[in-house]
Coordinates of C-alpha atoms in Angstrom, one line a residue:
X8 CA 0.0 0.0 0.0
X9 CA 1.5 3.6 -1.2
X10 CA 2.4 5.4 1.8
X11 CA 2.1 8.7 0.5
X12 CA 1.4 11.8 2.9
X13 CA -1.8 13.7 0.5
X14 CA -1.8 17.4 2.7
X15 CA -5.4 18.3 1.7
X16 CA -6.4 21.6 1.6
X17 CA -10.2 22.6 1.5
X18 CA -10.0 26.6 1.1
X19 CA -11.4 25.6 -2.9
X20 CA -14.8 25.9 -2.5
X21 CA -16.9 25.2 -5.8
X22 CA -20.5 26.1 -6.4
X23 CA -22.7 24.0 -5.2
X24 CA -24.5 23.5 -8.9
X25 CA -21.0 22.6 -9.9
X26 CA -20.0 20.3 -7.5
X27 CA -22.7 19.3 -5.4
X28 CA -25.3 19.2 -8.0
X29 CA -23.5 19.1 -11.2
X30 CA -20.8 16.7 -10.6
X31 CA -19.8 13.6 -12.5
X32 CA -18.6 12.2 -9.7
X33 CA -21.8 13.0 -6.9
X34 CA -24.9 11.7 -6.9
X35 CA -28.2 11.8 -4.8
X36 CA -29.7 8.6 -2.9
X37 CA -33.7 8.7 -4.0
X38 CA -35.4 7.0 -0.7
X39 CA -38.4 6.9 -0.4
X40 CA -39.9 5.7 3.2
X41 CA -42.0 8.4 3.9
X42 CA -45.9 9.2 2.8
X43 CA -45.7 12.5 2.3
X44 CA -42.8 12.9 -0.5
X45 CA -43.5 14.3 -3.8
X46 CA -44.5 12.0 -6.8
X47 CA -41.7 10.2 -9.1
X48 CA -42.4 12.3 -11.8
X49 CA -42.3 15.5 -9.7
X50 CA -39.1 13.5 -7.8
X51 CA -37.5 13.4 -11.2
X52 CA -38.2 16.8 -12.2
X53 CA -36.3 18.1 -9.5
X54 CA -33.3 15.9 -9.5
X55 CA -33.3 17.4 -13.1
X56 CA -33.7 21.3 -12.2
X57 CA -30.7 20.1 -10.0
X58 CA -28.6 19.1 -12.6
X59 CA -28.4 15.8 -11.0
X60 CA -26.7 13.1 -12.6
X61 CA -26.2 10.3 -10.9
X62 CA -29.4 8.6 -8.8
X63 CA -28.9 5.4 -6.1
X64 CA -32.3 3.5 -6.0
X65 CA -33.3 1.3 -3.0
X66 CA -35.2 -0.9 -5.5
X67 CA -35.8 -1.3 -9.1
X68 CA -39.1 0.3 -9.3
X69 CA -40.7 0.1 -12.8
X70 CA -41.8 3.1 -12.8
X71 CA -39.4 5.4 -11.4
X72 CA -36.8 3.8 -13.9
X73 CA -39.6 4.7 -16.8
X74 CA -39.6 8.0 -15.7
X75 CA -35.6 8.2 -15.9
X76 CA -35.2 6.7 -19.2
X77 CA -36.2 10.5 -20.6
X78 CA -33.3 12.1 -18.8
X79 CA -29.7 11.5 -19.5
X80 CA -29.1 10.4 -15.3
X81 CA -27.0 7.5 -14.7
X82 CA -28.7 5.1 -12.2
X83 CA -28.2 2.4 -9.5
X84 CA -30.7 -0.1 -9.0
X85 CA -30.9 -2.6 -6.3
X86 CA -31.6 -6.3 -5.4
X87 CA -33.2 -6.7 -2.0
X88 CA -31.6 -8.5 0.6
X89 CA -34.8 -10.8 0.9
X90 CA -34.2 -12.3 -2.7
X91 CA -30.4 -12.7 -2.4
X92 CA -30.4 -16.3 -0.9
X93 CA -33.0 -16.9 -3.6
X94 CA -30.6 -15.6 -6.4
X95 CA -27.5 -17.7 -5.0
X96 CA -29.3 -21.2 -4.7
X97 CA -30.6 -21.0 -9.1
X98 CA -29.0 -19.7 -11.8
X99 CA -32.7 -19.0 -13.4
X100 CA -33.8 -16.7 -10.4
X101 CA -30.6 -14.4 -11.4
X102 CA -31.8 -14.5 -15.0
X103 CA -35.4 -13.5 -14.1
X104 CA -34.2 -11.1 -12.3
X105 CA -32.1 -9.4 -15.0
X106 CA -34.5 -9.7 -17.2
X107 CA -37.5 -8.1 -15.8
X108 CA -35.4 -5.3 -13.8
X109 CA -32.4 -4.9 -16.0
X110 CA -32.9 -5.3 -19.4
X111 CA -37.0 -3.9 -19.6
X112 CA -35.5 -0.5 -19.0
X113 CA -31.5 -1.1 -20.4
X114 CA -30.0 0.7 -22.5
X115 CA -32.8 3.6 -22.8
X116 CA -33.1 4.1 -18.5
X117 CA -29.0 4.5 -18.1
X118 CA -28.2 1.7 -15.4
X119 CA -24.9 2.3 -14.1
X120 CA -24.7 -0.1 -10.8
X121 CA -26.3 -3.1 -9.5
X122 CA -25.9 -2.9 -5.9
X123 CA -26.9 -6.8 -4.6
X124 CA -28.2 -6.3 -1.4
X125 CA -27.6 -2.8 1.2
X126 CA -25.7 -3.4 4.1
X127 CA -25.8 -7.1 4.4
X128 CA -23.2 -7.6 6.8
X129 CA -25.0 -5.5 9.8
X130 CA -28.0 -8.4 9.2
X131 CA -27.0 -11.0 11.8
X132 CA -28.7 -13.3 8.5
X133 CA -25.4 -15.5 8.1
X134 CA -27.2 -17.4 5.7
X135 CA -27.4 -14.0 3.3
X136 CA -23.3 -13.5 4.3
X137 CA -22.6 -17.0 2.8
X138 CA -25.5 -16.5 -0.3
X139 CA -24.3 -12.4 -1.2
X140 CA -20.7 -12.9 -3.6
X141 CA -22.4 -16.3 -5.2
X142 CA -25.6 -13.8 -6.1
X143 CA -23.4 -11.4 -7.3
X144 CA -21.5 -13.8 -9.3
X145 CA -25.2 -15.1 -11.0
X146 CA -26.4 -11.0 -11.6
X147 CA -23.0 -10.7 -13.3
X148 CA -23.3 -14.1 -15.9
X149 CA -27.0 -12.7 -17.0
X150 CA -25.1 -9.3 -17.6
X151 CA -22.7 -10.6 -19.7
X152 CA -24.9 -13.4 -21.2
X153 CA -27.3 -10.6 -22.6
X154 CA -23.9 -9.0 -23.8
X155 CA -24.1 -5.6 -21.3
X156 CA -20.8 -5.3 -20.2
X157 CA -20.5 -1.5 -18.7
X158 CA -23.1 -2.3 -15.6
X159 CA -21.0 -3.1 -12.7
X160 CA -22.3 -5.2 -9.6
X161 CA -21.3 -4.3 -6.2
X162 CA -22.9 -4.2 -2.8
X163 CA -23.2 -1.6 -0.5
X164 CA -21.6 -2.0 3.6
X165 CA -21.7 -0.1 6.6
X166 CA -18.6 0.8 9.0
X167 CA -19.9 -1.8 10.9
X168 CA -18.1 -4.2 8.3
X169 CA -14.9 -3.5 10.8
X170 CA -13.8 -5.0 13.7
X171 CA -11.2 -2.2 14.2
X172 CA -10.8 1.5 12.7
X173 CA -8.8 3.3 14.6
X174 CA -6.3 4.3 13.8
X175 CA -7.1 3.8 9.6
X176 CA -3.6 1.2 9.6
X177 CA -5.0 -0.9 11.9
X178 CA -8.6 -1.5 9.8
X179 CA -9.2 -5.3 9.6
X180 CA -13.0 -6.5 9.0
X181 CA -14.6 -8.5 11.7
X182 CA -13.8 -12.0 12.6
X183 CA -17.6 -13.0 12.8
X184 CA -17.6 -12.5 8.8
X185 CA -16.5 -15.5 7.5
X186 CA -12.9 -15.3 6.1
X187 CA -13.8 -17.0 2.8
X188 CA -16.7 -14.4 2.6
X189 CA -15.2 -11.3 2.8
X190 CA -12.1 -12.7 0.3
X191 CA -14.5 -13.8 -2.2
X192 CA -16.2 -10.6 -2.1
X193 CA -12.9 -9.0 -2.4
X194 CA -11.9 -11.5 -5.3
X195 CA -15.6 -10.5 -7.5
X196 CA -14.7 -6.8 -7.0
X197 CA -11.2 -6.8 -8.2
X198 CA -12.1 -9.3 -11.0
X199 CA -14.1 -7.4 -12.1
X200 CA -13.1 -3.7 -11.6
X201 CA -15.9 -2.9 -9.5
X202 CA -16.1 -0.5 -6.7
X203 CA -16.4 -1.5 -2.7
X204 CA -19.2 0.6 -1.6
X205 CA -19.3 1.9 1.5
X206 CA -21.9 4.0 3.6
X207 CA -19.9 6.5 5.6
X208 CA -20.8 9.0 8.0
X209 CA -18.4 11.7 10.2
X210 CA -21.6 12.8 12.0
X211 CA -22.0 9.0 14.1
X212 CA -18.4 8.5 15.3
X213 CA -18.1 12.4 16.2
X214 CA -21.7 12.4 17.8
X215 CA -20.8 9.7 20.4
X216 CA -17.7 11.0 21.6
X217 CA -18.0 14.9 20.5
X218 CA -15.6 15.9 23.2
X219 CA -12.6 14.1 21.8
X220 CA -13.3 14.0 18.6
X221 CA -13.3 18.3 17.0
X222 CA -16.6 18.9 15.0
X223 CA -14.2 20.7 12.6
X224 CA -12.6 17.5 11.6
X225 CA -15.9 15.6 11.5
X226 CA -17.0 18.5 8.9
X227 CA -14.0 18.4 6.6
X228 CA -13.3 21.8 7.9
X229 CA -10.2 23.3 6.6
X230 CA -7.8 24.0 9.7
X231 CA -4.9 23.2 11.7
X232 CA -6.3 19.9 13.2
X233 CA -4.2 16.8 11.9
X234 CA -3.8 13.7 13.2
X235 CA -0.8 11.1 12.3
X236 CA -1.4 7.3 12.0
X237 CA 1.5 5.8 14.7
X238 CA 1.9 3.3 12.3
X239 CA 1.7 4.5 8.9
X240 CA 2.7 8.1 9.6
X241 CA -0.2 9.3 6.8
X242 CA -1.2 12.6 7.9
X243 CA -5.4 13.3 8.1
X244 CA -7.0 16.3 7.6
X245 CA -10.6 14.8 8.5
X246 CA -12.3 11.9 9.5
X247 CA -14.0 11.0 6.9
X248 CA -10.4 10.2 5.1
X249 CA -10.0 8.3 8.3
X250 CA -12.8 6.1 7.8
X251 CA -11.9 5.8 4.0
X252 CA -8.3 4.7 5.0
X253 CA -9.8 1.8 7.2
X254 CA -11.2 0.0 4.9
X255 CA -8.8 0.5 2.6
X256 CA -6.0 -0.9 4.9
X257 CA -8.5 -3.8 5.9
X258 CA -8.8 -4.6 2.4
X259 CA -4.9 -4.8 2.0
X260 CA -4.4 -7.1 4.6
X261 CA -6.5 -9.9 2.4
X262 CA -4.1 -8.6 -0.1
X263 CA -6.0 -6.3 -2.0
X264 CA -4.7 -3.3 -2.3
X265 CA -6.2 -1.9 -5.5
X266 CA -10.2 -1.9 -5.4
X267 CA -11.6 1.2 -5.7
X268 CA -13.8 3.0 -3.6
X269 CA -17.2 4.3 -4.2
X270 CA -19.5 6.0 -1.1
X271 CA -22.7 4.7 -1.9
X272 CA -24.0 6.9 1.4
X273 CA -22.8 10.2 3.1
X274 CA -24.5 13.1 4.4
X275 CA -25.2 14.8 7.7
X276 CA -28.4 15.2 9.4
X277 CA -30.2 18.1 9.8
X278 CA -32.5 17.6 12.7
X279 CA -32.7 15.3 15.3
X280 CA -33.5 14.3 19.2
X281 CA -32.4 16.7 21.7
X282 CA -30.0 13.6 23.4
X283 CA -28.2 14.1 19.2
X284 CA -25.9 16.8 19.4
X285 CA -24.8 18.3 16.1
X286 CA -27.7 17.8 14.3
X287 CA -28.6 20.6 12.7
X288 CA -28.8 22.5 9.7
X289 CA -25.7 24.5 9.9
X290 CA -23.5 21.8 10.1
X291 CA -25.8 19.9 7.7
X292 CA -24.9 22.5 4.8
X293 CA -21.3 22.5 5.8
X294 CA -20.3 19.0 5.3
X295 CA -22.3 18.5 1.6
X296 CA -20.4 22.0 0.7
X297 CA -16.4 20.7 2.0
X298 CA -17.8 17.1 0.8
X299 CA -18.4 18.6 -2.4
X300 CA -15.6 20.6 -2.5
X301 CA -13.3 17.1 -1.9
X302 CA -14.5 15.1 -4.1
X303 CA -15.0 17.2 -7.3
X304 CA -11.7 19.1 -6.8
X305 CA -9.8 18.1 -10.3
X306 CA -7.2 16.4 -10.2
X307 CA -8.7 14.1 -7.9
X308 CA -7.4 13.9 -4.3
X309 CA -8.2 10.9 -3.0
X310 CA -7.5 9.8 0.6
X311 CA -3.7 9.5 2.4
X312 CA -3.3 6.0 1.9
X313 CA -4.8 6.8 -1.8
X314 CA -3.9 9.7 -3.2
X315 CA -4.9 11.1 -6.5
X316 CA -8.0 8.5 -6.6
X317 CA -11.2 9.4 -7.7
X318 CA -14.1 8.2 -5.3
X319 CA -18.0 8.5 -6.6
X320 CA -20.1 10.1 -4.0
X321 CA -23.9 9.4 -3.4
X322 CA -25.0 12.0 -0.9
X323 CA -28.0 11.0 1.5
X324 CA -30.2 12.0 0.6
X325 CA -32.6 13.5 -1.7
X326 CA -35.7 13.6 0.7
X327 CA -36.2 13.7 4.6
X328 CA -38.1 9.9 5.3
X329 CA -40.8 11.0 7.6
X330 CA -42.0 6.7 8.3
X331 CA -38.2 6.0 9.0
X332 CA -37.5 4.0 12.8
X333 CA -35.9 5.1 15.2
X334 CA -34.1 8.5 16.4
X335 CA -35.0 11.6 15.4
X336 CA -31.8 11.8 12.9
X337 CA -33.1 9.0 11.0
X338 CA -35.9 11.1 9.7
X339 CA -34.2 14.2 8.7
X340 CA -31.0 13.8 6.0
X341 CA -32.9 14.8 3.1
X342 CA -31.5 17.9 1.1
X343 CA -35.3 18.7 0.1
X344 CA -38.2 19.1 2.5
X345 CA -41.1 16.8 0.9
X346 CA -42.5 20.1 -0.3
X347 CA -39.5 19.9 -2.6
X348 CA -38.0 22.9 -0.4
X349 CA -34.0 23.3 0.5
X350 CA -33.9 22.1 3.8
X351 CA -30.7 24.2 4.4
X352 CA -32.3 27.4 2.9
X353 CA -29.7 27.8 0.0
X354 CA -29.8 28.8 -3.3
X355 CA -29.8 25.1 -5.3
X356 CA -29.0 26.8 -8.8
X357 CA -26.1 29.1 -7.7
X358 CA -23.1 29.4 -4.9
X359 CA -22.4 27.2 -2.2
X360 CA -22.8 28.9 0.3
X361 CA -19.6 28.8 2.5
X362 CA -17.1 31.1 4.1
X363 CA -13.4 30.8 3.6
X364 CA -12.8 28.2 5.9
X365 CA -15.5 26.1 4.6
X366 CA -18.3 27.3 6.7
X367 CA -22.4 27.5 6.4
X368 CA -22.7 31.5 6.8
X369 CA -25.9 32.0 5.5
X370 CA -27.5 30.2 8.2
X371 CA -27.5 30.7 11.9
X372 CA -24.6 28.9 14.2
X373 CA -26.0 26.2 15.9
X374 CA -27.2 25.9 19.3
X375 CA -26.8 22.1 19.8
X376 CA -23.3 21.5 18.9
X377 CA -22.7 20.5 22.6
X378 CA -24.3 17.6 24.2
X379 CA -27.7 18.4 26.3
X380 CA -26.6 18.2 30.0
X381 CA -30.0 17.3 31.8
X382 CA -33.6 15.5 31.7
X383 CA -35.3 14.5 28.9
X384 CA -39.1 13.3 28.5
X385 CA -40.7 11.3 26.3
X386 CA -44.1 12.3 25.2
X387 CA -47.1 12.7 22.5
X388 CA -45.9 14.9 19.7
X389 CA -49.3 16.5 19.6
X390 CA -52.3 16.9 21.8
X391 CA -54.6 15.9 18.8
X392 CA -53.9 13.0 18.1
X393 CA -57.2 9.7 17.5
X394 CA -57.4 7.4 20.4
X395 CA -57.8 4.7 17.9
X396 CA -53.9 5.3 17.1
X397 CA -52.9 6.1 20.6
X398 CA -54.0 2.7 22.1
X399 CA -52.2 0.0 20.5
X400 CA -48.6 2.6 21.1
X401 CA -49.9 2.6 24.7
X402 CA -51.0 -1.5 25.1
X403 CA -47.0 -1.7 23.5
X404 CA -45.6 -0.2 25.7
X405 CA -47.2 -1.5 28.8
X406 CA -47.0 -4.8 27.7
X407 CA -43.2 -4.9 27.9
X408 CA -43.5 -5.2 31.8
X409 CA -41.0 -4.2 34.2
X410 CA -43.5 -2.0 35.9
X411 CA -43.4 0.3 32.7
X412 CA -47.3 1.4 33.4
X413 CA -47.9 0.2 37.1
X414 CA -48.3 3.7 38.2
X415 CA -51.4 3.6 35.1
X416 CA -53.1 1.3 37.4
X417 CA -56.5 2.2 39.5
X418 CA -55.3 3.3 42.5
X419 CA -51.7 4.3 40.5
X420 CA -50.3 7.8 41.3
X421 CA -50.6 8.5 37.5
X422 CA -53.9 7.1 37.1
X423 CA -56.3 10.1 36.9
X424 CA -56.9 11.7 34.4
X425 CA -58.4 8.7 33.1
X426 CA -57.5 10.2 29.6
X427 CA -56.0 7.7 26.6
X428 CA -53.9 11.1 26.0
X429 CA -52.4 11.4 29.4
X430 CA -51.8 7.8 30.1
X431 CA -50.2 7.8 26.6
X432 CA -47.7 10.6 28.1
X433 CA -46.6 8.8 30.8
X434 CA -46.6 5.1 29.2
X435 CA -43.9 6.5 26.6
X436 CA -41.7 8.5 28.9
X437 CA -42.0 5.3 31.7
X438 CA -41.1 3.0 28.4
X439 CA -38.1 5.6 26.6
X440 CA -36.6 5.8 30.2
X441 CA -36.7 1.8 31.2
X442 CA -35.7 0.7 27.3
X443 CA -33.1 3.4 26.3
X444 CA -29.8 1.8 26.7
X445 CA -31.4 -1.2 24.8
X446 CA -31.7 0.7 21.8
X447 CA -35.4 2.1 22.6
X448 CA -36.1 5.4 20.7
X449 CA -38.7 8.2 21.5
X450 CA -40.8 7.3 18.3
X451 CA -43.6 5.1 18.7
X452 CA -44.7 5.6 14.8
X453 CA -44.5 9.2 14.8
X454 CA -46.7 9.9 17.9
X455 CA -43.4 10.9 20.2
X456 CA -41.4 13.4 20.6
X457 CA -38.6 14.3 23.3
X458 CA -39.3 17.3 25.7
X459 CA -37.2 19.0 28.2
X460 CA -40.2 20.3 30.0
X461 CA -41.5 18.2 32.8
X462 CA -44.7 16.9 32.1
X463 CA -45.1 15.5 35.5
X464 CA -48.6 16.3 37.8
X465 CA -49.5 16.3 41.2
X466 CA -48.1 13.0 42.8
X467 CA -47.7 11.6 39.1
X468 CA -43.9 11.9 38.3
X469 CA -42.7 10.8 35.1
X470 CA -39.5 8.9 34.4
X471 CA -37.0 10.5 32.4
X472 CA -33.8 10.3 31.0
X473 CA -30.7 12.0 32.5
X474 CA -27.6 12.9 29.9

């Protein structure tokens, strides 16, 4: 592996249309797990007024790829990971799938990628491990069976591939993954000069530990802040060359030193829960503009370990995802609003919109930057909300024992008002509080949101959360 120190310097900003939006090298992830977002023909539309040429798909809808066989956008389609074992086990199932997804839409929709599952190795399936390269291997022999040579086939993994990150010299993918798995995979992609696609994000590793880790190097900030590899002695400038470097030096220690990379998923959330510091606008609009910046800069850049390497970038994404799980990030990484609205308020057709050090100014600095220091409640995120969809969130929640709802009770401190609405307040604060540190989120389908305002009554005290 080249050992190269790359000294990157982000002080060249390019326009957003030119870069962001007008890049041969960026794309746009089209999700779509929300039911408020705008049509596909009115989705396509504005990838167009965008300039937007590349699109990642989470499927192979029929449709949407109708839609884009009128534009001139390169595309991504994927295989989901519930067919994959059925792919690997007949040769036929492969062909099918080719067939009705691949080549009823190829050449005139331009199909750049199929991706063959997303993010298979954070399934604990191990069945789908040992099934993903021999499905990949099948999607491949249609391809070239039916003579299309120019679509590559590649999968999509999460940092969670790793075992070990830090520092990037010490990357090695976990030992759970099967050896012969992750060198098969690695064989297919070389073979074939397709990409390793990774989904990469600053925002997660800086948000857990945002006191030892500077939000300036999370955000590809130009600055002063480096940090050397012990081993390697590369220099980085940010962390998401960090986390590029990892896998790269994982890869190299099964002896590949040479597969390129693509980042099928990057982006920083807007909004979030008030326990998820740096979410926020601001710093939403400053990573896409130095991400942008990076990876459209001519001649390529590349990371430390890989200097002077061009890396395709999808951005996540093109709409916030109002029916996503989970925390409140989940929901809000979209560059439009479902209105079709720029969520960070900036001018889509003209400058990005950042200072000389790289630096949202046209919004206003960010008041959550540090971690919350205090109590947190979980309650309804509205007052008018149908009993018929509060009960089952309620029966849910109460159901999972540990006293969750005894204070609910007749007789229970919290029993009066004998409201669905206020026993619905306390039953997802007692729940949130008990079930956090297992993973638990203030969501419940929508109905919750976190409060810092105590919602407690009387004798009736609510559980909270204390970060």
């Amino acid at each position: 592996m080249k050992t190269t120190i790359l000294a990157l310097s982000l002080c060249y900003i390019v326009s957003l249309s030119s870069a962001l939006l007008g890049s041969d090298k960026i794309g746009i992830n089209y999700g779509r797990i929300g039911n408020n977002l705008p049509s596909p023909y009115r989705s396509i539309e504005l990838l167009q007024s965008m300039n937007v040429r590349h699109v990642k798909l989470y499927d192979s809808d029929p449709e949407v790829l109708k839609l884009l066989s009128e534009t001139d956008i390169h595309v991504s389609i994927m295989v989901p990971n519930d067919q994959i074992s059925r792919i690997a086990s007949n040769r036929s199932e492969a062909d099918q799938w080719v067939n009705l997804n691949v080549l009823a839409h190829y050449p005139s929709t331009r199909i750049r990628f199929v991706l063959v599952g997303n993010e298979v190795f954070s399934n604990n399936d191990k069945q789908m491990w040992l099934d993903l390269v021999p499905a990949m291997r099948y999607i491949r022999k249609s391809l070239s069976e039916l003579n299309i040579h120019n679509i590559k086939v590649g999968t999509p993994v999460a940092m969670d591939v790793l075992e070990t990150s830090f520092p990037p010299s010490a990357g090695k993918f976990r030992s759970d993954i099967p050896a012969q798995v992750m060198r098969s995979l690695m064989k297919f992609l070389n073979g074939t000069r397709s990409f390793f696609f990774l989904d990469v994000y600053p925002f997660f590793p800086w948000s857990k530990n945002p006191t030892t880790m500077s939000l300036d190097f999370a955000l590809l900030k130009e600055g002063n802040l480096t940090y050397t590899d012990p081993n390697s002695g590369l220099i980085y400038m940010n962390a998401l060359d960090q986390m590029l470097d990892s896998i790269n030096f994982a890869m190299a220690k099964l002896g590949f030193e040479s597969i390129r990379m693509a980042i099928s998923e990057t982006g920083w959330p807007h909004e979030g829960d008030i326990d998820q510091p740096g979410a926020n606008a601001y710093n939403s609009a400053t990573y896409l503009c130095n991400l942008a910046a990076k990876m459209s800069y001519e001649p390529p850049l590349g990371t430390p370990a890989r200097p002077g390497v061009e890396i395709p970038t999808f951005i996540f994404s093109l709409y916030d995802e109002n029916q996503k799980p989970g925390p409140g990030t989940e929901r809000h990484w979209g560059i439009l609003s479902s209105s079709g609205r720029s969520i960070h308020q900036m001018d889509l057709a003209g400058s990005c919109p950042a200072g000389d050090k790289g630096e949202a100014r046209h919004l206003a600095k960010p008041v959550n930057n540090r971690p919350y220091k205090g109590k947190i409640w979980c309650v309804l995120a509205t007052k008018t909300m149908r009993e018929v969809d509060l009960a089952p969130a309620v029966e849910f929640a109460c159901l999972q024992g540990n006293a969750t709802c005894n204070e609910l009770a007749p007789g229970g401190a919290c029993y009066t008002p004998v409201s669905i609405v206020s026993h619905a307040n306390y039953a997802f604060s007692s729940y949130w509080a008990k079930y956090r540190g297992d993973g638990a989120s203030c969501y419940f389908d929508g109905l919750a949101v976190q409060t810092i305002v105590d919602p407690s009554h009387g004798s009736c005290k609510f559980p909270s959360v204390t970060v």
